[in-house]
Coordinates of C-alpha atoms in Angstrom, one line a residue:
M1056 CA -58.7 -8.5 -113.0
S1057 CA -58.0 -9.2 -109.3
S1058 CA -60.8 -8.3 -106.9
A1059 CA -58.0 -6.7 -104.6
L1060 CA -58.2 -3.7 -106.9
A1061 CA -61.5 -2.9 -105.0
A1062 CA -60.0 -3.6 -101.5
T1063 CA -61.1 -1.4 -98.7
A1064 CA -59.8 -0.9 -95.1
I1065 CA -61.5 0.0 -91.8
G1066 CA -59.8 3.2 -90.3
I1067 CA -60.4 4.0 -86.7
D1068 CA -59.4 7.2 -84.9
I1069 CA -59.4 6.9 -81.1
G1070 CA -60.1 10.1 -79.3
G1071 CA -60.9 11.1 -75.7
T1072 CA -64.5 11.7 -76.4
N1073 CA -65.3 9.7 -79.5
L1074 CA -64.2 6.5 -81.4
R1075 CA -64.6 7.1 -85.0
A1076 CA -64.5 4.4 -87.6
A1077 CA -65.0 4.4 -91.3
R1078 CA -64.7 2.1 -94.2
V1079 CA -62.3 3.6 -96.6
A1080 CA -61.7 3.2 -100.3
A1081 CA -58.2 3.2 -101.8
D1082 CA -58.7 6.9 -103.0
G1083 CA -59.8 7.8 -99.5
T1084 CA -63.5 8.0 -100.1
I1085 CA -65.4 7.0 -97.0
L1086 CA -67.8 4.3 -97.9
A1087 CA -69.5 3.8 -94.5
R1088 CA -69.1 5.5 -90.9
G1089 CA -69.5 4.4 -87.3
R1090 CA -69.0 6.2 -84.0
A1091 CA -69.0 5.2 -80.4
A1092 CA -68.3 7.0 -77.1
S1093 CA -64.8 6.7 -75.8
D1094 CA -63.8 5.7 -72.2
R1095 CA -61.0 5.6 -69.9
D1096 CA -61.3 1.8 -69.3
P1097 CA -59.2 0.4 -72.1
G1098 CA -61.2 -3.0 -72.0
V1099 CA -64.5 -1.0 -72.8
V1100 CA -62.8 0.7 -75.6
L1101 CA -61.5 -2.5 -77.0
D1102 CA -65.2 -4.1 -76.8
R1103 CA -66.3 -1.0 -78.7
L1104 CA -63.8 -1.2 -81.4
I1105 CA -64.8 -4.7 -82.1
A1106 CA -68.5 -3.7 -82.2
L1107 CA -67.6 -0.9 -84.7
I1108 CA -65.6 -3.1 -87.0
E1109 CA -68.3 -5.7 -86.9
D1110 CA -70.8 -3.1 -88.2
L1111 CA -68.5 -1.9 -91.0
D1112 CA -67.1 -5.1 -92.1
D1113 CA -67.7 -6.5 -95.6
P1114 CA -66.0 -8.7 -97.9
S1115 CA -64.0 -5.9 -99.5
V1116 CA -62.1 -5.1 -96.2
A1117 CA -58.4 -6.2 -96.6
A1118 CA -57.1 -4.5 -93.5
I1119 CA -57.6 -2.5 -90.4
G1120 CA -55.8 0.5 -89.3
I1121 CA -55.9 2.2 -85.7
G1122 CA -54.8 5.7 -84.8
V1123 CA -54.0 5.9 -81.0
P1124 CA -53.2 9.0 -78.9
G1125 CA -49.8 8.5 -77.4
R1126 CA -46.5 6.8 -78.1
V1127 CA -46.7 4.0 -80.6
D1128 CA -43.8 1.7 -81.9
F1129 CA -45.1 1.2 -85.4
T1130 CA -42.8 -1.7 -86.2
R1131 CA -43.6 -3.8 -83.3
R1132 CA -47.3 -2.5 -83.3
A1133 CA -46.8 -1.8 -79.5
I1134 CA -48.7 1.1 -77.7
L1135 CA -46.1 2.5 -75.3
S1136 CA -48.1 5.1 -73.6
G1137 CA -51.6 7.0 -73.8
G1138 CA -53.4 9.9 -72.5
Y1139 CA -57.0 9.8 -71.6
V1140 CA -57.2 6.5 -73.3
D1141 CA -54.4 4.5 -72.5
L1142 CA -54.4 1.0 -74.4
S1143 CA -50.6 0.3 -73.4
G1144 CA -51.7 -2.7 -71.5
I1145 CA -53.4 -4.5 -74.2
A1146 CA -52.2 -6.1 -77.4
V1147 CA -54.7 -4.3 -79.5
A1148 CA -53.1 -5.4 -82.8
S1149 CA -53.0 -9.2 -82.2
R1150 CA -56.4 -9.1 -80.4
L1151 CA -58.1 -7.6 -83.4
E1152 CA -56.3 -9.8 -85.9
A1153 CA -57.3 -12.9 -84.1
R1154 CA -61.0 -11.7 -83.9
F1155 CA -61.1 -10.5 -87.6
S1156 CA -58.5 -12.4 -89.6
R1157 CA -57.2 -9.2 -91.1
P1158 CA -53.9 -7.5 -90.9
V1159 CA -54.1 -4.6 -88.3
V1160 CA -51.8 -1.6 -88.3
V1161 CA -51.5 0.6 -85.3
D1162 CA -49.7 4.1 -85.2
N1163 CA -49.9 7.5 -83.5
D1164 CA -53.3 9.2 -84.3
A1165 CA -51.6 12.4 -85.7
S1166 CA -49.4 10.3 -87.8
M1167 CA -52.4 8.8 -89.3
A1168 CA -53.9 12.2 -90.0
L1169 CA -50.9 13.4 -91.4
V1170 CA -50.9 10.6 -94.0
A1171 CA -54.4 11.4 -95.1
E1172 CA -53.6 15.3 -95.3
A1173 CA -50.5 14.4 -97.3
R1174 CA -52.3 12.4 -99.9
I1175 CA -55.6 14.1 -100.4
G1176 CA -55.8 17.0 -98.1
A1177 CA -53.7 20.3 -97.2
G1178 CA -50.3 18.5 -97.8
R1179 CA -51.2 17.0 -101.3
G1180 CA -48.3 17.5 -103.9
A1181 CA -45.7 18.1 -101.2
R1182 CA -42.9 15.5 -100.1
H1183 CA -41.9 17.2 -96.8
L1184 CA -44.5 18.1 -94.2
A1185 CA -45.1 18.6 -90.5
L1186 CA -48.4 18.4 -88.8
L1187 CA -49.4 19.7 -85.4
T1188 CA -52.8 18.7 -84.1
I1189 CA -54.2 21.4 -81.9
G1190 CA -56.9 20.0 -79.3
T1191 CA -56.9 19.3 -75.4
G1192 CA -53.1 18.7 -76.1
I1193 CA -50.9 19.0 -79.2
G1194 CA -49.9 16.0 -81.3
G1195 CA -47.6 15.8 -84.3
G1196 CA -46.3 13.8 -87.3
L1197 CA -43.6 14.3 -89.7
I1198 CA -43.2 13.2 -93.4
E1199 CA -39.9 13.3 -95.1
D1200 CA -39.5 12.6 -98.9
G1201 CA -43.1 11.0 -98.8
H1202 CA -42.4 8.6 -95.7
V1203 CA -43.6 9.1 -92.2
V1204 CA -40.6 9.7 -89.8
R1205 CA -40.6 7.5 -86.8
G1206 CA -36.8 7.6 -85.6
R1207 CA -36.3 4.8 -83.2
A1208 CA -39.8 4.2 -82.7
T1209 CA -41.9 7.3 -81.6
A1210 CA -40.6 10.4 -83.6
G1211 CA -43.1 13.1 -84.0
Q1212 CA -44.2 13.9 -80.4
L1213 CA -44.1 17.5 -81.6
G1214 CA -46.3 18.7 -78.7
H1215 CA -43.2 18.4 -76.6
I1216 CA -41.0 20.8 -78.5
P1217 CA -39.7 23.1 -75.7
V1218 CA -40.6 26.7 -76.6
D1219 CA -40.0 28.7 -73.4
P1220 CA -37.7 27.7 -70.4
A1221 CA -39.6 29.9 -68.2
G1222 CA -43.0 28.5 -69.3
P1223 CA -45.5 26.5 -67.4
P1224 CA -44.9 22.7 -66.5
C1225 CA -46.1 20.0 -69.1
L1226 CA -47.5 16.6 -68.2
C1227 CA -44.4 15.0 -69.9
G1228 CA -42.5 16.3 -66.9
R1229 CA -40.5 19.2 -68.9
I1230 CA -41.0 23.1 -68.7
G1231 CA -42.5 25.3 -71.5
C1232 CA -43.5 22.6 -74.0
V1233 CA -45.8 24.1 -76.8
E1234 CA -48.4 21.7 -75.6
A1235 CA -48.4 23.6 -72.3
M1236 CA -48.7 26.9 -73.9
S1237 CA -50.8 26.6 -77.2
S1238 CA -52.9 23.5 -76.8
G1239 CA -56.8 24.0 -76.3
T1240 CA -56.2 23.5 -72.6
A1241 CA -53.7 26.2 -72.4
L1242 CA -56.0 28.6 -74.6
G1243 CA -58.7 28.1 -71.9
R1244 CA -56.2 29.0 -69.1
L1245 CA -55.3 32.0 -70.9
I1246 CA -58.9 33.1 -71.4
R1247 CA -59.6 32.7 -67.6
D1248 CA -56.6 34.5 -66.6
A1249 CA -57.5 37.5 -68.8
G1250 CA -60.8 37.6 -67.0
L1251 CA -62.8 36.9 -70.2
P1252 CA -66.4 35.6 -69.9
P1253 CA -66.7 32.0 -69.4
G1254 CA -67.4 30.1 -72.7
T1255 CA -65.4 32.4 -74.7
T1256 CA -64.0 30.5 -77.7
A1257 CA -61.1 30.9 -80.1
A1258 CA -63.7 31.9 -82.7
D1259 CA -65.0 34.7 -80.4
L1260 CA -61.3 36.1 -80.1
L1261 CA -60.7 35.8 -83.7
D1262 CA -63.9 37.8 -84.4
G1263 CA -63.0 40.5 -81.9
R1264 CA -66.3 40.0 -79.9
V1265 CA -64.4 40.6 -76.6
D1266 CA -61.9 43.1 -75.2
G1267 CA -58.5 41.9 -75.1
A1268 CA -58.8 39.3 -77.8
E1269 CA -55.5 40.2 -79.5
T1270 CA -53.4 40.1 -76.5
V1271 CA -54.8 36.4 -75.5
L1272 CA -54.4 35.4 -79.2
A1273 CA -50.9 36.6 -79.3
A1274 CA -50.0 34.6 -76.0
W1275 CA -51.5 31.6 -77.5
A1276 CA -50.1 31.7 -81.0
T1277 CA -46.4 32.9 -80.3
P1278 CA -45.3 29.7 -78.7
L1279 CA -46.9 27.7 -81.3
R1280 CA -45.2 29.8 -84.2
R1281 CA -42.0 29.3 -82.2
A1282 CA -42.5 25.4 -82.5
V1283 CA -43.3 26.0 -86.2
D1284 CA -39.9 27.7 -86.6
A1285 CA -38.1 25.0 -84.9
L1286 CA -39.6 22.6 -87.3
T1287 CA -38.8 24.7 -90.2
V1288 CA -35.1 25.3 -89.5
S1289 CA -34.8 21.5 -88.6
L1290 CA -36.5 19.9 -91.4
D1291 CA -36.9 22.6 -94.1
C1292 CA -40.4 21.1 -94.7
E1293 CA -42.5 22.6 -97.5
R1294 CA -45.8 22.9 -95.3
V1295 CA -46.6 23.0 -91.7
I1296 CA -50.2 21.7 -91.3
L1297 CA -52.2 22.8 -88.3
G1298 CA -55.1 20.3 -87.7
G1299 CA -57.2 19.0 -84.8
G1300 CA -60.2 20.7 -83.3
L1301 CA -58.6 24.0 -83.3
G1302 CA -56.5 23.7 -86.3
C1303 CA -58.2 26.3 -88.4
E1304 CA -58.2 28.8 -85.4
A1305 CA -54.6 28.4 -84.7
A1306 CA -53.6 28.9 -88.3
E1307 CA -55.5 32.1 -88.4
A1308 CA -54.1 33.2 -85.0
V1309 CA -50.5 32.5 -86.3
S1310 CA -51.0 34.4 -89.4
R1311 CA -52.0 37.6 -87.4
L1312 CA -48.7 37.7 -85.5
P1313 CA -46.1 40.2 -87.0
E1314 CA -44.0 38.8 -89.7
L1315 CA -40.3 38.0 -88.9
S1316 CA -37.4 37.9 -91.2
R1317 CA -36.2 34.4 -91.5
W1318 CA -33.9 32.5 -93.5
Y1319 CA -36.1 29.6 -93.6
R1320 CA -39.9 29.8 -94.3
S1321 CA -42.5 26.9 -94.5
E1322 CA -46.2 27.6 -95.6
V1323 CA -48.4 27.3 -92.6
V1324 CA -51.8 26.1 -93.4
A1325 CA -54.9 24.7 -91.8
A1326 CA -55.8 21.1 -92.3
A1327 CA -58.4 20.3 -95.0
L1328 CA -60.0 17.0 -93.8
G1329 CA -61.4 17.9 -90.5
D1330 CA -62.5 15.0 -88.3
D1331 CA -62.1 12.5 -91.1
A1332 CA -58.3 12.8 -91.4
G1333 CA -57.7 10.3 -88.7
V1334 CA -60.1 7.5 -90.2
I1335 CA -59.0 8.2 -93.8
G1336 CA -55.3 8.1 -92.7
A1337 CA -55.7 4.8 -90.7
G1338 CA -57.3 3.4 -93.8
F1339 CA -54.4 4.5 -96.0
A1340 CA -52.0 3.0 -93.7
A1341 CA -53.6 -0.3 -93.2
L1342 CA -53.8 -0.7 -97.0
D1343 CA -50.1 0.4 -97.5
A1344 CA -49.1 -2.2 -94.9
R1345 CA -50.6 -5.1 -96.7
P1346 CA -48.4 -7.8 -98.2
R1347 CA -48.1 -6.4 -101.8
G1348 CA -48.5 -7.9 -105.2
R1349 CA -47.5 -6.2 -108.2
R1350 CA -48.7 -2.6 -109.3
V1351 CA -48.7 -0.8 -112.6
V1352 CA -48.9 2.6 -113.7
L1353 CA -50.8 2.7 -117.1
V1354 CA -49.4 5.7 -119.1
N1355 CA -52.1 5.8 -121.8
G1356 CA -52.6 7.9 -125.0
V1357 CA -52.9 7.5 -128.7
P1358 CA -49.6 7.8 -130.7
A1359 CA -48.1 11.4 -130.5
S1360 CA -50.2 12.3 -127.4
G1361 CA -46.9 12.8 -125.4
K1362 CA -47.2 9.7 -123.3
S1363 CA -43.7 8.5 -123.8
G1364 CA -42.3 11.8 -122.5
V1365 CA -44.5 11.6 -119.3
A1366 CA -43.6 7.8 -118.6
T1367 CA -39.8 8.7 -118.9
A1368 CA -40.2 11.7 -116.7
L1369 CA -42.2 9.7 -114.0
S1370 CA -39.7 6.9 -114.1
G1371 CA -37.0 9.4 -113.3
L1372 CA -38.7 10.8 -110.3
T1373 CA -39.6 7.3 -108.8
G1374 CA -37.1 4.9 -110.1
W1375 CA -39.8 2.6 -111.4
P1376 CA -39.1 0.8 -114.8
V1377 CA -40.7 1.7 -118.0
Y1378 CA -42.2 -1.0 -120.3
A1379 CA -42.9 0.5 -123.5
L1380 CA -45.0 -1.1 -126.4
D1381 CA -42.6 0.4 -128.9
T1382 CA -39.4 -0.7 -126.9
V1383 CA -40.7 -4.2 -127.0
K1384 CA -41.9 -4.3 -130.8
E1385 CA -39.2 -2.3 -132.7
P1386 CA -36.2 -4.9 -132.5
F1387 CA -38.7 -7.2 -134.1
L1388 CA -39.6 -4.6 -136.8
T1389 CA -35.8 -4.3 -137.2
E1390 CA -34.8 -7.8 -137.6
I1391 CA -37.7 -8.8 -139.9
A1392 CA -37.0 -5.7 -142.1
A1393 CA -33.5 -6.9 -142.4
A1394 CA -34.6 -10.5 -143.3
Q1395 CA -37.4 -10.0 -145.5
G1396 CA -38.3 -6.2 -146.1
P1397 CA -40.4 -3.7 -144.2
V1398 CA -43.3 -5.1 -142.2
E1399 CA -46.7 -4.2 -143.7
R1400 CA -49.3 -2.6 -141.4
P1401 CA -51.6 -5.8 -140.7
F1402 CA -48.5 -7.6 -139.6
N1403 CA -47.5 -4.6 -137.6
R1404 CA -50.7 -4.9 -135.7
V1405 CA -50.0 -8.6 -134.9
L1406 CA -46.6 -7.5 -133.5
G1407 CA -48.2 -4.8 -131.5
R1408 CA -50.7 -7.4 -130.0
A1409 CA -47.9 -9.7 -129.3
S1410 CA -45.8 -7.0 -127.7
Y1411 CA -48.6 -6.0 -125.5
K1412 CA -48.9 -9.5 -124.2
A1413 CA -45.2 -9.7 -123.8
I1414 CA -45.2 -6.8 -121.4
F1415 CA -47.6 -8.4 -119.1
A1416 CA -45.7 -11.7 -119.3
L1417 CA -42.6 -10.1 -118.1
L1418 CA -44.6 -8.4 -115.2
A1419 CA -45.9 -11.8 -114.0
A1420 CA -42.4 -12.9 -113.8
A1421 CA -41.4 -9.9 -111.7
P1422 CA -41.1 -10.1 -108.0
A1423 CA -44.1 -9.4 -105.7
G1424 CA -44.0 -5.8 -104.8
T1425 CA -42.8 -4.6 -108.2
T1426 CA -44.2 -1.3 -109.5
A1427 CA -43.8 -0.7 -113.2
I1428 CA -44.9 2.1 -115.7
V1429 CA -46.4 0.5 -118.8
D1430 CA -46.3 3.1 -121.9
A1431 CA -48.9 2.2 -124.5
W1432 CA -51.9 3.2 -126.2
F1433 CA -54.3 0.8 -124.5
G1434 CA -57.3 1.6 -126.5
F1435 CA -55.9 -0.5 -129.7
Q1436 CA -57.1 -3.6 -127.9
P1437 CA -60.3 -4.4 -126.1
R1438 CA -60.5 -3.3 -122.4
E1439 CA -61.4 -7.0 -121.8
L1440 CA -58.0 -8.2 -122.8
L1441 CA -56.4 -5.7 -120.6
A1442 CA -58.4 -6.9 -117.7
E1443 CA -57.5 -10.4 -118.6
L1444 CA -53.7 -9.6 -118.8
L1445 CA -53.7 -7.6 -115.5
A1446 CA -55.4 -10.5 -113.8
T1447 CA -52.9 -13.1 -115.3
A1448 CA -50.1 -11.0 -114.4
G1449 CA -51.1 -10.8 -110.7
I1450 CA -51.4 -7.1 -110.7
D1451 CA -53.3 -6.1 -107.7
E1452 CA -53.2 -2.4 -108.2
V1453 CA -53.7 -0.1 -111.3
M1454 CA -53.3 3.5 -111.9
E1455 CA -53.8 5.3 -115.2
I1456 CA -52.3 8.5 -116.4
R1457 CA -54.1 9.5 -119.5
C1458 CA -52.3 11.8 -121.8
A1459 CA -54.1 14.1 -124.1
A1460 CA -53.5 17.1 -126.5
P1461 CA -55.9 18.6 -129.2
P1462 CA -56.5 16.2 -132.3
E1463 CA -54.7 18.7 -134.7
T1464 CA -51.8 18.8 -132.4
V1465 CA -51.6 15.1 -132.2
A1466 CA -51.7 14.8 -136.1
D1467 CA -48.9 17.5 -136.5
R1468 CA -46.7 15.8 -134.0
Y1469 CA -47.1 12.4 -135.9
R1470 CA -46.4 14.2 -139.3
A1471 CA -43.1 15.6 -137.7
R1472 CA -41.7 12.3 -136.6
A1473 CA -43.0 10.0 -139.2
A1474 CA -39.8 10.3 -141.2
V1475 CA -37.7 9.0 -138.5
R1476 CA -39.8 6.2 -137.5
L1477 CA -38.6 2.7 -138.2
P1478 CA -40.3 1.0 -141.4
G1479 CA -43.5 -0.9 -140.4
H1480 CA -44.9 1.9 -138.7
P1481 CA -47.7 3.7 -140.5
G1482 CA -46.3 6.8 -142.5
A1483 CA -47.2 10.4 -142.4
G1484 CA -50.6 9.7 -144.1
Y1485 CA -51.7 8.2 -140.8
A1486 CA -52.0 11.6 -139.1
D1487 CA -55.4 12.2 -140.7
E1488 CA -56.7 9.0 -139.3
L1489 CA -55.0 9.6 -136.0
R1490 CA -56.7 13.1 -135.8
V1491 CA -60.2 11.4 -135.8
L1492 CA -58.8 8.7 -133.2
A1493 CA -57.5 11.4 -130.8
A1494 CA -61.1 13.1 -130.9
R1495 CA -62.8 9.9 -129.5
A1496 CA -60.1 8.2 -127.4
G1497 CA -60.4 8.1 -123.7
P1498 CA -59.1 6.5 -120.5
M1499 CA -59.4 2.8 -119.9
R1500 CA -60.7 3.3 -116.3
V1501 CA -59.5 0.2 -114.6
G1502 CA -58.3 2.1 -111.8
P1503 CA -57.9 5.9 -110.6
V1504 CA -57.3 8.1 -113.5
L1505 CA -55.0 11.3 -113.6
E1506 CA -55.8 13.4 -116.9
V1507 CA -52.6 15.1 -118.4
D1508 CA -52.7 17.8 -120.8
T1509 CA -49.5 17.4 -122.7
T1510 CA -49.6 20.8 -124.5
V1511 CA -48.6 22.4 -121.1
P1512 CA -45.5 21.7 -118.7
F1513 CA -45.7 18.4 -117.1
D1514 CA -46.8 18.8 -113.5
A1515 CA -44.4 16.4 -111.9
A1516 CA -45.3 16.9 -108.3
A1517 CA -49.0 16.2 -109.0
A1518 CA -48.2 13.1 -110.9
V1519 CA -46.0 11.6 -108.2
A1520 CA -48.7 12.6 -105.5
F1521 CA -51.2 10.6 -107.6
V1522 CA -49.0 7.5 -108.1
T1523 CA -47.9 7.4 -104.5
G1524 CA -51.2 8.6 -102.8
C1525 CA -53.5 6.1 -104.8
R1526 CA -52.0 3.0 -103.2
A1527 CA -54.5 0.3 -102.5

C-alpha cells in the first residue's frame, strides 16, 4: 500500500501572542507540538516559523498549512493585510516551499479553525456553517455545502458585519462593526465604562460575582447576536460556532438573551477544539490541497450485511461511482450458465477473486483525483492481497465503512433473498455458515473505519462527514 496513506502535515496558527505549530495526522490527531512567541516584526516571525517546522519535520510530512490573521487570497496564496502580525510584505508560501520542498497552503486563520471544527469539532455532521472567533478582535469563516466560502478572494471577514449605525468606530474604517462592539477588546471597554473592578473577566460576569454583570453581558452579547442573525438569514446555516479565546463565554452570554421570534434559526454553539482548532485546520487544508492520487471508500461486510444499500445511498449523496463485486461477477455467471450450466461453488470463488482484481484494475485506469466506492466483502481474501491491489491501483487514501448486523439477522436476510439470486451463488443452506462468519468478521483496517449498524436507519450525515472529513 502507498506510504502516502500515512501522510501528515504541519499546521501553523499565527497569533498576536503565540505561534502554534503541530504535526497533524489525516484524522486530525496531533502527533507533535511546537510553540514560539509572536512578534510585530514579520522577518522575526518568518524565522521562528522556519525553526518550528524544522523541529516538527519528519519523512511523513507531505505539506504545510499556515493560518494567518487578516485578509488572504487563498488561490494566489497572497497575504493581503494583517493586524498585530502583518505578513503582507513577505511571500511566505514560496519562501517556505523553497526551504522545505513541501507544498504550502496559506489561508485566513479563522477559516482554518472552521475547517477543523467542521470535520472533528462542533460542526461535525453539518454542511452549512459559520464561525465567529471572539478574541482581541473578531474573525470569521463560512462553509457552504462542505466548502469554504471565499468569494472573489477574502469572504468571511465576519468581524466587520455592521450591527449598529450609531456604534463606535472600527479599525476597518466603518462604524458599528460587531468587532468594535463584541470583541474581547470591546468587553474590556464595557467593563471599564461600568466602573467594575480592574481584572474583571467574562467568566466573573457569567458567574454573577460582580454587580451589574447582566447589563454588561447584554451590551456585549446583543451586537454579537445581531451578527449571528444576519448570518442566519443570509446563509440559512445549520450552526453558528463561536470560537476563539472567548468563544465559550460568548456562547453562554448569547444564550442568556431573551429569545426572539424569528423565521430563521441557526443553532449557536461553542467551539469544541479550543486552541488546537487553528493548527488542526491548517493541517487538514494542507493535506487537502496536495496533488491527489486516487481514493476509495471500502464498504465492507459479509453477504447480507446491508453493505450494498449503504454503498448505494452514499453514492447518491456524493456522486461517487460504486464498483460492486457482484456487479462485475454476475454477467459472467449469466453467460457461463447459459453456455454450460450453473457455476459450481469452487469456480464461483475463482470468479469472485478475478472480479475483485478487476475492480482494482479499473481503478488503476481511472484519472488521478478519482474517488470511488467499492462494495464487497473484503474478508474473503487475505488482507495482504488488498494491500497489494491498493498499491498497484495507485490508491493513496482509503476509508472503510464496515457494515454489520447480528449474525441471526444476517442469516435470515440471506435466506429471504436466496431464491432470487443467480445460479452460482450459494443457496439458502449457506445461511447457517454465514451466521458463523458474521460472528467473527471484522473491518480490514487499512484506513480510518466507520462502523455502521444496518439494523437501524442509515445516518447519512455522519457517513458523508466521515468520508469528506478523513481526507488525507
